[in-house]
PDB file of C-alpha atoms in Angstrom:
ATOM      1  CA  THR A1370      27.153 -26.390   5.507  1.00 48.00           C
ATOM      2  CA  THR A1371      26.391 -27.127   9.159  1.00 47.00           C
ATOM      3  CA  THR A1372      29.324 -24.970  10.260  1.00 46.00           C
ATOM      4  CA  THR A1373      28.217 -22.119   8.028  1.00 46.00           C
ATOM      5  CA  THR A1374      24.630 -22.315   9.318  1.00 47.00           C
ATOM      6  CA  THR A1375      25.773 -22.393  12.943  1.00 45.00           C
ATOM      7  CA  THR A1376      28.113 -19.466  12.409  1.00 45.00           C
ATOM      8  CA  THR A1377      25.401 -17.414  10.700  1.00 45.00           C
ATOM      9  CA  THR A1378      22.933 -18.151  13.500  1.00 45.00           C
ATOM     10  CA  THR A1379      25.483 -17.202  16.145  1.00 42.00           C
ATOM     11  CA  THR A1380      26.339 -14.003  14.302  1.00 41.00           C
ATOM     12  CA  ALA A1381      22.673 -13.051  13.996  1.00 41.00           C
ATOM     13  CA  ALA A1382      22.198 -13.577  17.717  1.00 39.00           C
ATOM     14  CA  THR A1383      25.241 -11.450  18.426  1.00 39.00           C
ATOM     15  CA  MET A1384      23.890  -8.649  16.240  1.00 39.00           C
ATOM     16  CA  ARG A1385      20.567  -8.726  18.080  1.00 38.00           C
ATOM     17  CA  SER A1386      22.310  -8.573  21.452  1.00 37.00           C
ATOM     18  CA  LEU A1387      24.374  -5.582  20.358  1.00 41.00           C
ATOM     19  CA  ALA A1388      21.449  -3.612  18.929  1.00 49.00           C
ATOM     20  CA  SER A1389      20.337  -0.518  20.820  1.00 62.00           C
ATOM     21  CA  PRO A1390      16.846  -0.604  22.358  1.00 69.00           C
ATOM     22  CA  PRO A1391      14.189   1.210  20.337  1.00 77.00           C
ATOM     23  CA  LEU A1392      13.572   4.880  21.016  1.00 82.00           C
ATOM     24  CA  SER A1393      11.007   5.199  23.794  1.00 88.00           C
ATOM     25  CA  LEU A1394       8.734   8.105  24.628  1.00 93.00           C
ATOM     26  CA  PRO A1395       9.600   8.077  28.376  1.00 93.00           C
ATOM     27  CA  THR A1396      13.333   8.316  27.573  1.00 95.00           C
ATOM     28  CA  ALA A1397      12.703  11.133  25.101  1.00 96.00           C
ATOM     29  CA  ALA A1398      10.560  12.978  27.657  1.00 97.00           C
ATOM     30  CA  LYS A1399      13.237  12.674  30.351  1.00 96.00           C
ATOM     31  CA  LEU A1400      15.967  13.827  27.980  1.00 97.00           C
ATOM     32  CA  PHE A1401      13.843  16.815  26.981  1.00 98.00           C
ATOM     33  CA  GLY A1402      13.257  17.644  30.641  1.00 98.00           C
ATOM     34  CA  VAL A1403      16.931  17.498  31.559  1.00 98.00           C
ATOM     35  CA  GLY A1404      17.929  19.453  28.467  1.00 97.00           C
ATOM     36  CA  ALA A1405      15.347  22.151  29.163  1.00 97.00           C
ATOM     37  CA  THR A1406      16.276  22.582  32.838  1.00 96.00           C
ATOM     38  CA  VAL A1407      19.862  21.537  33.519  1.00 96.00           C
ATOM     39  CA  GLY A1408      21.004  22.378  29.986  1.00 96.00           C
ATOM     40  CA  PRO A1409      20.601  26.179  30.230  1.00 95.00           C
ATOM     41  CA  LEU A1410      22.384  26.241  33.594  1.00 94.00           C
ATOM     42  CA  VAL A1411      25.392  24.336  32.229  1.00 95.00           C
ATOM     43  CA  ASP A1412      25.367  26.320  28.992  1.00 94.00           C
ATOM     44  CA  SER A1413      25.366  29.567  30.944  1.00 92.00           C
ATOM     45  CA  LEU A1414      28.710  28.689  32.498  1.00 92.00           C
ATOM     46  CA  HIS A1415      30.411  30.216  29.467  1.00 91.00           C
ATOM     47  CA  ASN A1416      27.657  32.324  27.902  1.00 89.00           C
ATOM     48  CA  GLN A1417      28.630  35.388  29.925  1.00 85.00           C
ATOM     49  CA  CYS A1418      31.881  35.757  28.024  1.00 89.00           C
ATOM     50  CA  LEU A1419      30.739  34.459  24.635  1.00 93.00           C
ATOM     51  CA  LEU A1420      27.450  35.996  23.572  1.00 93.00           C
ATOM     52  CA  ARG A1421      24.431  38.167  24.288  1.00 92.00           C
ATOM     53  CA  TYR A1422      20.816  37.111  23.882  1.00 94.00           C
ATOM     54  CA  HIS A1423      18.585  39.634  22.150  1.00 94.00           C
ATOM     55  CA  TYR A1424      15.344  37.641  22.256  1.00 95.00           C
ATOM     56  CA  ALA A1425      13.666  37.146  25.645  1.00 95.00           C
ATOM     57  CA  PRO A1426      16.960  37.368  27.550  1.00 93.00           C
ATOM     58  CA  ILE A1427      17.374  36.139  31.101  1.00 92.00           C
ATOM     59  CA  ASP A1428      20.276  37.978  32.703  1.00 89.00           C
ATOM     60  CA  ILE A1429      20.803  37.538  36.436  1.00 88.00           C
ATOM     61  CA  VAL A1430      23.360  39.925  37.857  1.00 84.00           C
ATOM     62  CA  SER A1431      25.637  38.682  40.592  1.00 76.00           C
ATOM     63  CA  PRO A1432      24.860  40.274  43.953  1.00 78.00           C
ATOM     64  CA  PHE A1433      28.614  40.603  44.464  1.00 72.00           C
ATOM     65  CA  ALA A1434      29.196  42.569  41.270  1.00 61.00           C
ATOM     66  CA  THR A1435      30.165  46.176  41.774  1.00 55.00           C
ATOM     67  CA  ALA A1436      30.414  49.051  39.365  1.00 51.00           C
ATOM     68  CA  ALA A1437      34.052  49.507  40.289  1.00 42.00           C
ATOM     69  CA  ALA A1438      34.913  45.883  39.577  1.00 46.00           C
ATOM     70  CA  THR A1439      33.143  46.002  36.243  1.00 46.00           C
ATOM     71  CA  ALA A1440      34.890  49.242  35.335  1.00 46.00           C
ATOM     72  CA  THR A1441      38.326  47.720  35.901  1.00 42.00           C
ATOM     73  CA  THR A1442      37.814  44.950  33.349  1.00 47.00           C
ATOM     74  CA  THR A1443      39.593  45.311  30.058  1.00 45.00           C
ATOM     75  CA  THR A1444      37.199  43.814  27.533  1.00 50.00           C
ATOM     76  CA  THR A1445      33.497  43.498  26.887  1.00 50.00           C
ATOM     77  CA  ALA A1446      33.729  39.795  27.672  1.00 50.00           C
ATOM     78  CA  ASP A1447      35.474  40.527  30.986  1.00 50.00           C
ATOM     79  CA  ALA A1448      32.818  43.057  31.960  1.00 52.00           C
ATOM     80  CA  ALA A1449      30.020  40.658  31.101  1.00 52.00           C
ATOM     81  CA  ALA A1450      31.571  37.787  33.023  1.00 51.00           C
ATOM     82  CA  SER A1451      32.218  39.923  36.085  1.00 55.00           C
ATOM     83  CA  SER A1452      28.585  40.999  36.478  1.00 73.00           C
ATOM     84  CA  LEU A1453      26.383  38.058  35.411  1.00 76.00           C
ATOM     85  CA  ILE A1454      25.861  34.699  37.069  1.00 81.00           C
ATOM     86  CA  LEU A1455      23.263  33.558  34.542  1.00 85.00           C
ATOM     87  CA  ALA A1456      22.997  34.536  30.885  1.00 87.00           C
ATOM     88  CA  THR A1457      20.369  32.711  28.854  1.00 92.00           C
ATOM     89  CA  SER A1458      17.071  33.219  27.039  1.00 95.00           C
ATOM     90  CA  TRP A1459      13.551  31.848  27.262  1.00 96.00           C
ATOM     91  CA  ALA A1460      14.191  30.415  23.799  1.00 96.00           C
ATOM     92  CA  VAL A1461      17.014  28.210  25.093  1.00 97.00           C
ATOM     93  CA  PRO A1462      15.131  25.625  27.250  1.00 97.00           C
ATOM     94  CA  PRO A1463      12.988  24.210  24.405  1.00 97.00           C
ATOM     95  CA  LEU A1464      15.965  24.290  22.018  1.00 97.00           C
ATOM     96  CA  LEU A1465      18.218  22.412  24.429  1.00 97.00           C
ATOM     97  CA  GLY A1466      15.397  20.037  25.335  1.00 98.00           C
ATOM     98  CA  LEU A1467      15.030  19.069  21.685  1.00 97.00           C
ATOM     99  CA  ALA A1468      18.812  18.924  21.281  1.00 97.00           C
ATOM    100  CA  TYR A1469      19.156  16.445  24.159  1.00 98.00           C
ATOM    101  CA  VAL A1470      16.551  14.161  22.587  1.00 97.00           C
ATOM    102  CA  VAL A1471      18.386  14.210  19.251  1.00 97.00           C
ATOM    103  CA  LEU A1472      21.903  13.952  20.696  1.00 97.00           C
ATOM    104  CA  GLY A1473      21.131  11.505  23.490  1.00 96.00           C
ATOM    105  CA  SER A1474      18.839   9.103  21.700  1.00 94.00           C
ATOM    106  CA  VAL A1475      18.191   9.667  17.992  1.00 95.00           C
ATOM    107  CA  LEU A1476      21.692  10.364  16.667  1.00 95.00           C
ATOM    108  CA  PRO A1477      23.579   7.568  18.489  1.00 95.00           C
ATOM    109  CA  ARG A1478      20.913   5.076  17.399  1.00 94.00           C
ATOM    110  CA  LEU A1479      21.319   6.091  13.773  1.00 95.00           C
ATOM    111  CA  PHE A1480      25.077   5.615  13.939  1.00 96.00           C
ATOM    112  CA  GLN A1481      24.662   2.331  15.825  1.00 94.00           C
ATOM    113  CA  LYS A1482      22.324   0.975  13.164  1.00 93.00           C
ATOM    114  CA  GLY A1483      24.864   1.860  10.501  1.00 94.00           C
ATOM    115  CA  LEU A1484      27.695   0.205  12.433  1.00 94.00           C
ATOM    116  CA  ASP A1485      25.596  -2.890  13.103  1.00 92.00           C
ATOM    117  CA  ALA A1486      24.762  -3.142   9.407  1.00 93.00           C
ATOM    118  CA  VAL A1487      28.445  -2.953   8.486  1.00 92.00           C
ATOM    119  CA  ALA A1488      29.374  -5.517  11.153  1.00 89.00           C
ATOM    120  CA  ALA A1489      26.577  -7.852  10.065  1.00 90.00           C
ATOM    121  CA  ALA A1490      27.641  -7.618   6.420  1.00 88.00           C
ATOM    122  CA  ALA A1491      31.250  -8.355   7.341  1.00 86.00           C
ATOM    123  CA  ALA A1492      30.193 -11.299   9.507  1.00 84.00           C
ATOM    124  CA  THR A1493      28.053 -12.702   6.708  1.00 84.00           C
ATOM    125  CA  VAL A1494      30.969 -12.532   4.286  1.00 84.00           C
ATOM    126  CA  ALA A1495      33.181 -14.302   6.824  1.00 79.00           C
ATOM    127  CA  ALA A1496      30.532 -16.955   7.429  1.00 77.00           C
ATOM    128  CA  THR A1497      30.154 -17.759   3.750  1.00 78.00           C
ATOM    129  CA  THR A1498      33.885 -18.438   3.527  1.00 71.00           C
ATOM    130  CA  ASN A1499      33.772 -20.718   6.610  1.00 59.00           C
ATOM    131  CA  HIS A1500      35.816 -18.290   8.692  1.00 53.00           C
ATOM    132  CA  VAL A1501      34.355 -17.592  12.109  1.00 50.00           C
ATOM    133  CA  LYS A1502      34.649 -13.860  12.631  1.00 48.00           C
ATOM    134  CA  LYS A1503      35.310 -12.508  16.076  1.00 49.00           C
ATOM    135  CA  SER A1504      32.270 -10.816  17.563  1.00 48.00           C
ATOM    136  CA  PRO A1505      32.272  -7.050  17.025  1.00 47.00           C
ATOM    137  CA  THR A1506      33.514  -5.085  19.983  1.00 45.00           C
ATOM    138  CA  ASN A1507      33.395  -1.468  21.066  1.00 46.00           C
ATOM    139  CA  LEU A1508      30.379  -0.763  18.875  1.00 45.00           C
ATOM    140  CA  SER A1509      27.441  -0.842  21.258  1.00 52.00           C
ATOM    141  CA  PRO A1510      26.914   0.172  24.891  1.00 55.00           C
ATOM    142  CA  PRO A1511      28.685  -2.112  27.381  1.00 56.00           C
ATOM    143  CA  THR A1512      26.581  -5.140  28.281  1.00 53.00           C
ATOM    144  CA  ASN A1513      25.766  -6.279  31.821  1.00 55.00           C
ATOM    145  CA  VAL A1514      26.017  -2.727  33.148  1.00 64.00           C
ATOM    146  CA  GLY A1515      23.588  -2.106  35.989  1.00 69.00           C
ATOM    147  CA  SER A1516      21.282   0.851  36.389  1.00 75.00           C
ATOM    148  CA  ASN A1517      23.322   2.225  39.290  1.00 86.00           C
ATOM    149  CA  ASP A1518      26.482   2.231  37.192  1.00 93.00           C
ATOM    150  CA  LEU A1519      24.683   3.922  34.302  1.00 95.00           C
ATOM    151  CA  GLN A1520      23.326   6.495  36.711  1.00 95.00           C
ATOM    152  CA  ALA A1521      26.805   7.185  38.071  1.00 95.00           C
ATOM    153  CA  ARG A1522      28.187   7.523  34.550  1.00 96.00           C
ATOM    154  CA  ALA A1523      25.399   9.943  33.630  1.00 97.00           C
ATOM    155  CA  VAL A1524      26.020  12.120  36.681  1.00 96.00           C
ATOM    156  CA  VAL A1525      29.775  12.145  36.075  1.00 97.00           C
ATOM    157  CA  ALA A1526      29.187  12.936  32.400  1.00 97.00           C
ATOM    158  CA  VAL A1527      27.066  15.974  33.264  1.00 97.00           C
ATOM    159  CA  LEU A1528      29.601  17.191  35.834  1.00 97.00           C
ATOM    160  CA  THR A1529      32.575  16.740  33.516  1.00 98.00           C
ATOM    161  CA  THR A1530      30.709  18.496  30.710  1.00 98.00           C
ATOM    162  CA  ALA A1531      30.050  21.403  33.055  1.00 97.00           C
ATOM    163  CA  ALA A1532      33.757  21.454  33.927  1.00 97.00           C
ATOM    164  CA  ILE A1533      34.784  21.499  30.244  1.00 97.00           C
ATOM    165  CA  ILE A1534      32.356  24.321  29.493  1.00 97.00           C
ATOM    166  CA  LYS A1535      33.589  26.297  32.508  1.00 95.00           C
ATOM    167  CA  LEU A1536      37.160  25.763  31.338  1.00 96.00           C
ATOM    168  CA  SER A1537      36.212  27.246  27.969  1.00 96.00           C
ATOM    169  CA  ASP A1538      34.997  30.314  29.858  1.00 94.00           C
ATOM    170  CA  TYR A1539      38.353  30.549  31.651  1.00 94.00           C
ATOM    171  CA  LEU A1540      40.294  30.225  28.391  1.00 94.00           C
ATOM    172  CA  VAL A1541      38.311  33.013  26.754  1.00 92.00           C
ATOM    173  CA  LEU A1542      39.021  35.299  29.701  1.00 91.00           C
ATOM    174  CA  HIS A1543      42.670  34.156  29.968  1.00 92.00           C
ATOM    175  CA  PRO A1544      43.700  33.554  26.342  1.00 91.00           C
ATOM    176  CA  THR A1545      47.407  32.934  27.064  1.00 91.00           C
ATOM    177  CA  ALA A1546      46.763  30.276  29.717  1.00 91.00           C
ATOM    178  CA  THR A1547      47.484  27.334  27.405  1.00 89.00           C
ATOM    179  CA  ALA A1548      50.654  28.923  26.033  1.00 86.00           C
ATOM    180  CA  ASP A1549      51.910  29.676  29.550  1.00 84.00           C
ATOM    181  CA  LEU A1550      51.133  26.322  31.160  1.00 82.00           C
ATOM    182  CA  LEU A1551      51.121  23.610  28.491  1.00 83.00           C
ATOM    183  CA  PRO A1552      53.834  22.363  26.100  1.00 83.00           C
ATOM    184  CA  LEU A1553      51.755  22.961  22.981  1.00 79.00           C
ATOM    185  CA  PRO A1554      53.379  23.772  19.606  1.00 82.00           C
ATOM    186  CA  SER A1555      54.044  27.479  19.235  1.00 78.00           C
ATOM    187  CA  THR A1556      52.830  27.251  15.652  1.00 85.00           C
ATOM    188  CA  LEU A1557      49.283  26.820  16.930  1.00 88.00           C
ATOM    189  CA  SER A1558      47.252  29.971  17.381  1.00 91.00           C
ATOM    190  CA  LEU A1559      45.797  30.636  20.823  1.00 91.00           C
ATOM    191  CA  ALA A1560      42.343  29.675  19.572  1.00 92.00           C
ATOM    192  CA  ASP A1561      43.688  26.381  18.202  1.00 93.00           C
ATOM    193  CA  GLN A1562      45.472  25.711  21.499  1.00 93.00           C
ATOM    194  CA  HIS A1563      42.204  26.205  23.366  1.00 94.00           C
ATOM    195  CA  ILE A1564      40.390  23.855  21.009  1.00 95.00           C
ATOM    196  CA  ALA A1565      43.153  21.227  21.304  1.00 94.00           C
ATOM    197  CA  LEU A1566      43.036  21.258  25.111  1.00 95.00           C
ATOM    198  CA  LEU A1567      39.244  21.121  25.334  1.00 97.00           C
ATOM    199  CA  LEU A1568      39.005  18.432  22.662  1.00 96.00           C
ATOM    200  CA  ALA A1569      41.609  16.301  24.451  1.00 96.00           C
ATOM    201  CA  LEU A1570      39.557  16.515  27.648  1.00 97.00           C
ATOM    202  CA  ALA A1571      36.347  15.724  25.771  1.00 98.00           C
ATOM    203  CA  LEU A1572      37.976  12.664  24.192  1.00 98.00           C
ATOM    204  CA  LEU A1573      39.162  11.564  27.626  1.00 98.00           C
ATOM    205  CA  GLN A1574      35.585  11.937  28.847  1.00 98.00           C
ATOM    206  CA  TRP A1575      34.405   9.692  26.005  1.00 97.00           C
ATOM    207  CA  ALA A1576      37.143   7.093  26.588  1.00 97.00           C
ATOM    208  CA  VAL A1577      36.470   6.789  30.330  1.00 96.00           C
ATOM    209  CA  LEU A1578      32.673   6.983  30.390  1.00 95.00           C
ATOM    210  CA  ASP A1579      31.678   5.389  27.088  1.00 95.00           C
ATOM    211  CA  GLY A1580      34.296   4.193  24.621  1.00 95.00           C
ATOM    212  CA  THR A1581      31.864   3.144  21.876  1.00 96.00           C
ATOM    213  CA  LEU A1582      32.357   4.025  18.237  1.00 96.00           C
ATOM    214  CA  ALA A1583      28.739   5.128  17.792  1.00 96.00           C
ATOM    215  CA  ALA A1584      29.081   7.707  20.566  1.00 97.00           C
ATOM    216  CA  LEU A1585      32.390   8.941  19.180  1.00 97.00           C
ATOM    217  CA  LEU A1586      30.873   9.426  15.722  1.00 97.00           C
ATOM    218  CA  ALA A1587      27.803  11.182  17.109  1.00 97.00           C
ATOM    219  CA  ALA A1588      29.879  13.550  19.239  1.00 98.00           C
ATOM    220  CA  SER A1589      32.351  14.255  16.435  1.00 97.00           C
ATOM    221  CA  VAL A1590      29.616  15.133  13.961  1.00 98.00           C
ATOM    222  CA  THR A1591      27.927  17.324  16.563  1.00 98.00           C
ATOM    223  CA  SER A1592      31.171  19.168  17.347  1.00 97.00           C
ATOM    224  CA  VAL A1593      31.145  20.374  13.737  1.00 97.00           C
ATOM    225  CA  GLY A1594      27.439  20.598  13.019  1.00 97.00           C
ATOM    226  CA  GLY A1595      26.429  22.021  16.395  1.00 97.00           C
ATOM    227  CA  PRO A1596      28.060  25.424  15.948  1.00 97.00           C
ATOM    228  CA  LEU A1597      26.804  25.599  12.354  1.00 96.00           C
ATOM    229  CA  SER A1598      23.252  24.965  13.548  1.00 96.00           C
ATOM    230  CA  GLU A1599      23.433  28.288  15.388  1.00 97.00           C
ATOM    231  CA  LEU A1600      23.729  30.280  12.148  1.00 96.00           C
ATOM    232  CA  PRO A1601      19.956  30.788  11.677  1.00 96.00           C
ATOM    233  CA  PHE A1602      19.635  32.048  15.263  1.00 97.00           C
ATOM    234  CA  VAL A1603      22.553  34.445  14.872  1.00 96.00           C
ATOM    235  CA  ALA A1604      21.151  35.625  11.547  1.00 95.00           C
ATOM    236  CA  GLY A1605      17.747  36.118  13.175  1.00 95.00           C
ATOM    237  CA  ASP A1606      19.355  38.155  15.979  1.00 94.00           C
ATOM    238  CA  ILE A1607      18.154  35.705  18.627  1.00 96.00           C
ATOM    239  CA  TRP A1608      21.685  35.932  19.964  1.00 96.00           C
ATOM    240  CA  GLN A1609      24.990  37.413  18.851  1.00 95.00           C
ATOM    241  CA  TYR A1610      28.540  36.479  19.784  1.00 95.00           C
ATOM    242  CA  LEU A1611      30.656  39.173  21.366  1.00 93.00           C
ATOM    243  CA  PRO A1612      33.402  40.589  19.126  1.00 91.00           C
ATOM    244  CA  GLU A1613      36.125  39.072  21.326  1.00 89.00           C
ATOM    245  CA  ALA A1614      34.584  35.586  21.057  1.00 92.00           C
ATOM    246  CA  GLY A1615      33.223  35.565  17.504  1.00 93.00           C
ATOM    247  CA  ASP A1616      36.354  34.276  15.757  1.00 94.00           C
ATOM    248  CA  TYR A1617      34.706  31.721  13.452  1.00 95.00           C
ATOM    249  CA  LEU A1618      33.025  32.939  10.237  1.00 93.00           C
ATOM    250  CA  PRO A1619      32.131  29.678   8.456  1.00 94.00           C
ATOM    251  CA  LEU A1620      30.553  31.353   5.426  1.00 92.00           C
ATOM    252  CA  GLN A1621      33.033  34.162   4.891  1.00 90.00           C
ATOM    253  CA  ASN A1622      34.546  32.607   1.772  1.00 86.00           C
ATOM    254  CA  ILE A1623      31.200  31.896   0.134  1.00 83.00           C
ATOM    255  CA  VAL A1624      30.642  34.776  -2.235  1.00 72.00           C
ATOM    256  CA  SER A1625      27.612  35.067  -4.474  1.00 66.00           C
ATOM    257  CA  SER A1626      26.927  37.822  -6.991  1.00 60.00           C
ATOM    258  CA  ASP A1627      23.250  36.962  -6.867  1.00 60.00           C
ATOM    259  CA  SER A1628      21.494  38.817  -4.045  1.00 52.00           C
ATOM    260  CA  GLY A1629      18.694  36.306  -4.245  1.00 54.00           C
ATOM    261  CA  SER A1630      20.936  33.297  -3.667  1.00 77.00           C
ATOM    262  CA  LEU A1631      19.996  30.536  -1.271  1.00 80.00           C
ATOM    263  CA  TRP A1632      22.354  31.778   1.456  1.00 82.00           C
ATOM    264  CA  SER A1633      20.991  35.320   1.211  1.00 85.00           C
ATOM    265  CA  THR A1634      17.431  34.046   1.318  1.00 85.00           C
ATOM    266  CA  LEU A1635      18.017  31.865   4.353  1.00 86.00           C
ATOM    267  CA  LEU A1636      20.461  33.959   6.384  1.00 89.00           C
ATOM    268  CA  GLY A1637      20.294  37.506   5.024  1.00 88.00           C
ATOM    269  CA  ALA A1638      22.496  39.580   2.770  1.00 85.00           C
ATOM    270  CA  ASP A1639      25.383  39.659   5.263  1.00 89.00           C
ATOM    271  CA  TYR A1640      25.462  35.874   5.695  1.00 90.00           C
ATOM    272  CA  ASN A1641      29.238  35.722   5.141  1.00 89.00           C
ATOM    273  CA  GLN A1642      29.782  37.962   8.175  1.00 92.00           C
ATOM    274  CA  LEU A1643      27.869  35.797  10.632  1.00 95.00           C
ATOM    275  CA  ALA A1644      30.245  35.062  13.504  1.00 96.00           C
ATOM    276  CA  LEU A1645      30.364  32.044  15.784  1.00 96.00           C
ATOM    277  CA  SER A1646      32.893  30.983  18.413  1.00 96.00           C
ATOM    278  CA  SER A1647      35.353  28.220  17.542  1.00 95.00           C
ATOM    279  CA  ILE A1648      35.700  27.217  21.177  1.00 96.00           C
ATOM    280  CA  THR A1649      32.144  25.868  21.234  1.00 97.00           C
ATOM    281  CA  GLY A1650      33.025  22.847  19.059  1.00 97.00           C
ATOM    282  CA  PRO A1651      34.586  20.743  21.848  1.00 97.00           C
ATOM    283  CA  CYS A1652      31.798  21.887  24.167  1.00 97.00           C
ATOM    284  CA  TYR A1653      29.236  20.416  21.773  1.00 98.00           C
ATOM    285  CA  PHE A1654      31.245  17.176  21.824  1.00 98.00           C
ATOM    286  CA  ALA A1655      31.039  17.041  25.631  1.00 98.00           C
ATOM    287  CA  VAL A1656      27.332  17.911  25.696  1.00 98.00           C
ATOM    288  CA  THR A1657      26.669  15.035  23.301  1.00 98.00           C
ATOM    289  CA  MET A1658      28.475  12.646  25.615  1.00 97.00           C
ATOM    290  CA  ASP A1659      26.421  13.595  28.668  1.00 96.00           C
ATOM    291  CA  ALA A1660      23.196  13.415  26.617  1.00 98.00           C
ATOM    292  CA  ILE A1661      24.123   9.897  25.485  1.00 97.00           C
ATOM    293  CA  ALA A1662      24.993   8.852  29.044  1.00 97.00           C
ATOM    294  CA  LEU A1663      21.644  10.177  30.285  1.00 97.00           C
ATOM    295  CA  GLY A1664      19.815   8.436  27.445  1.00 96.00           C
ATOM    296  CA  ARG A1665      21.371   5.063  28.292  1.00 94.00           C
ATOM    297  CA  TRP A1666      20.468   5.445  31.952  1.00 95.00           C
ATOM    298  CA  PHE A1667      16.874   6.364  31.087  1.00 95.00           C
ATOM    299  CA  ASP A1668      16.664   3.436  28.640  1.00 93.00           C
ATOM    300  CA  GLU A1669      17.818   1.052  31.363  1.00 92.00           C
ATOM    301  CA  GLN A1670      15.212   2.436  33.770  1.00 91.00           C
ATOM    302  CA  GLN A1671      12.491   1.879  31.181  1.00 88.00           C
ATOM    303  CA  GLU A1672      13.662  -1.652  30.420  1.00 87.00           C
ATOM    304  CA  GLN A1673      13.522  -2.519  34.117  1.00 87.00           C
ATOM    305  CA  ARG A1674       9.947  -1.217  34.337  1.00 85.00           C
ATOM    306  CA  ASP A1675       8.943  -3.252  31.283  1.00 78.00           C
ATOM    307  CA  VAL A1676      10.266  -6.509  32.722  1.00 69.00           C
TER     308      VAL A1676
END
């Protein structure tokens, strides 16, 4: 009985030490600020070749762009990329600000709570059978990490995310690059090769800068749900993907004979023709990782102020 009680007490203390700090307003405000300012700049690194904003667009033409250079490009995406250095919309800063709060603070906390609950349940079962379970590892943020280290990780995360997004721009403009340079299976389509390369780099980013299961789950879910969350904005003509980039039609196989169906009501009659870009999935993964890294740094700053 004494052993069981001691083990349960130790386990409870371990769970408390692994728990993420509660969501704080200062952290949320900082994440919103970074998302609303830095976010559009990073996002614009590949927007020129992916999409066009139709609502409150912000298009800054490169001073080095010439009519002759633009005329020599072969596709719409090439022409867009050769003339613009910034392609965004006034609608993007608040959207990315909110996204950074959700991705960098809310979503990882939800997954962490779920993982902690599972670990606590497993530890309780082990304790009741007088087996001391090894403390859970790789679930929560690394302990004893200083603010300077968290700051460095956050900066590197933002820079590596920018690099991954810029690489996606290069792959769209040079679609055979992966087939020419990398030993990828020839059975993969060019789009799948691009996704495989970008996802491998995004996973490397996670492994080096984070390594926690909660972050991996949050980023993985976002890599799927992020592109899908754009459907209402595409349907509302806030932005549209260029024909060369819009290779992902997630609703194309959903057919309804009822014109008043839910999909038609929410997204319009041509909902099954709404096009996204498949290459954005790994980019959403990387963005989630830098949002989480920023959130942990901001949390540490707040904890130091509260001491």
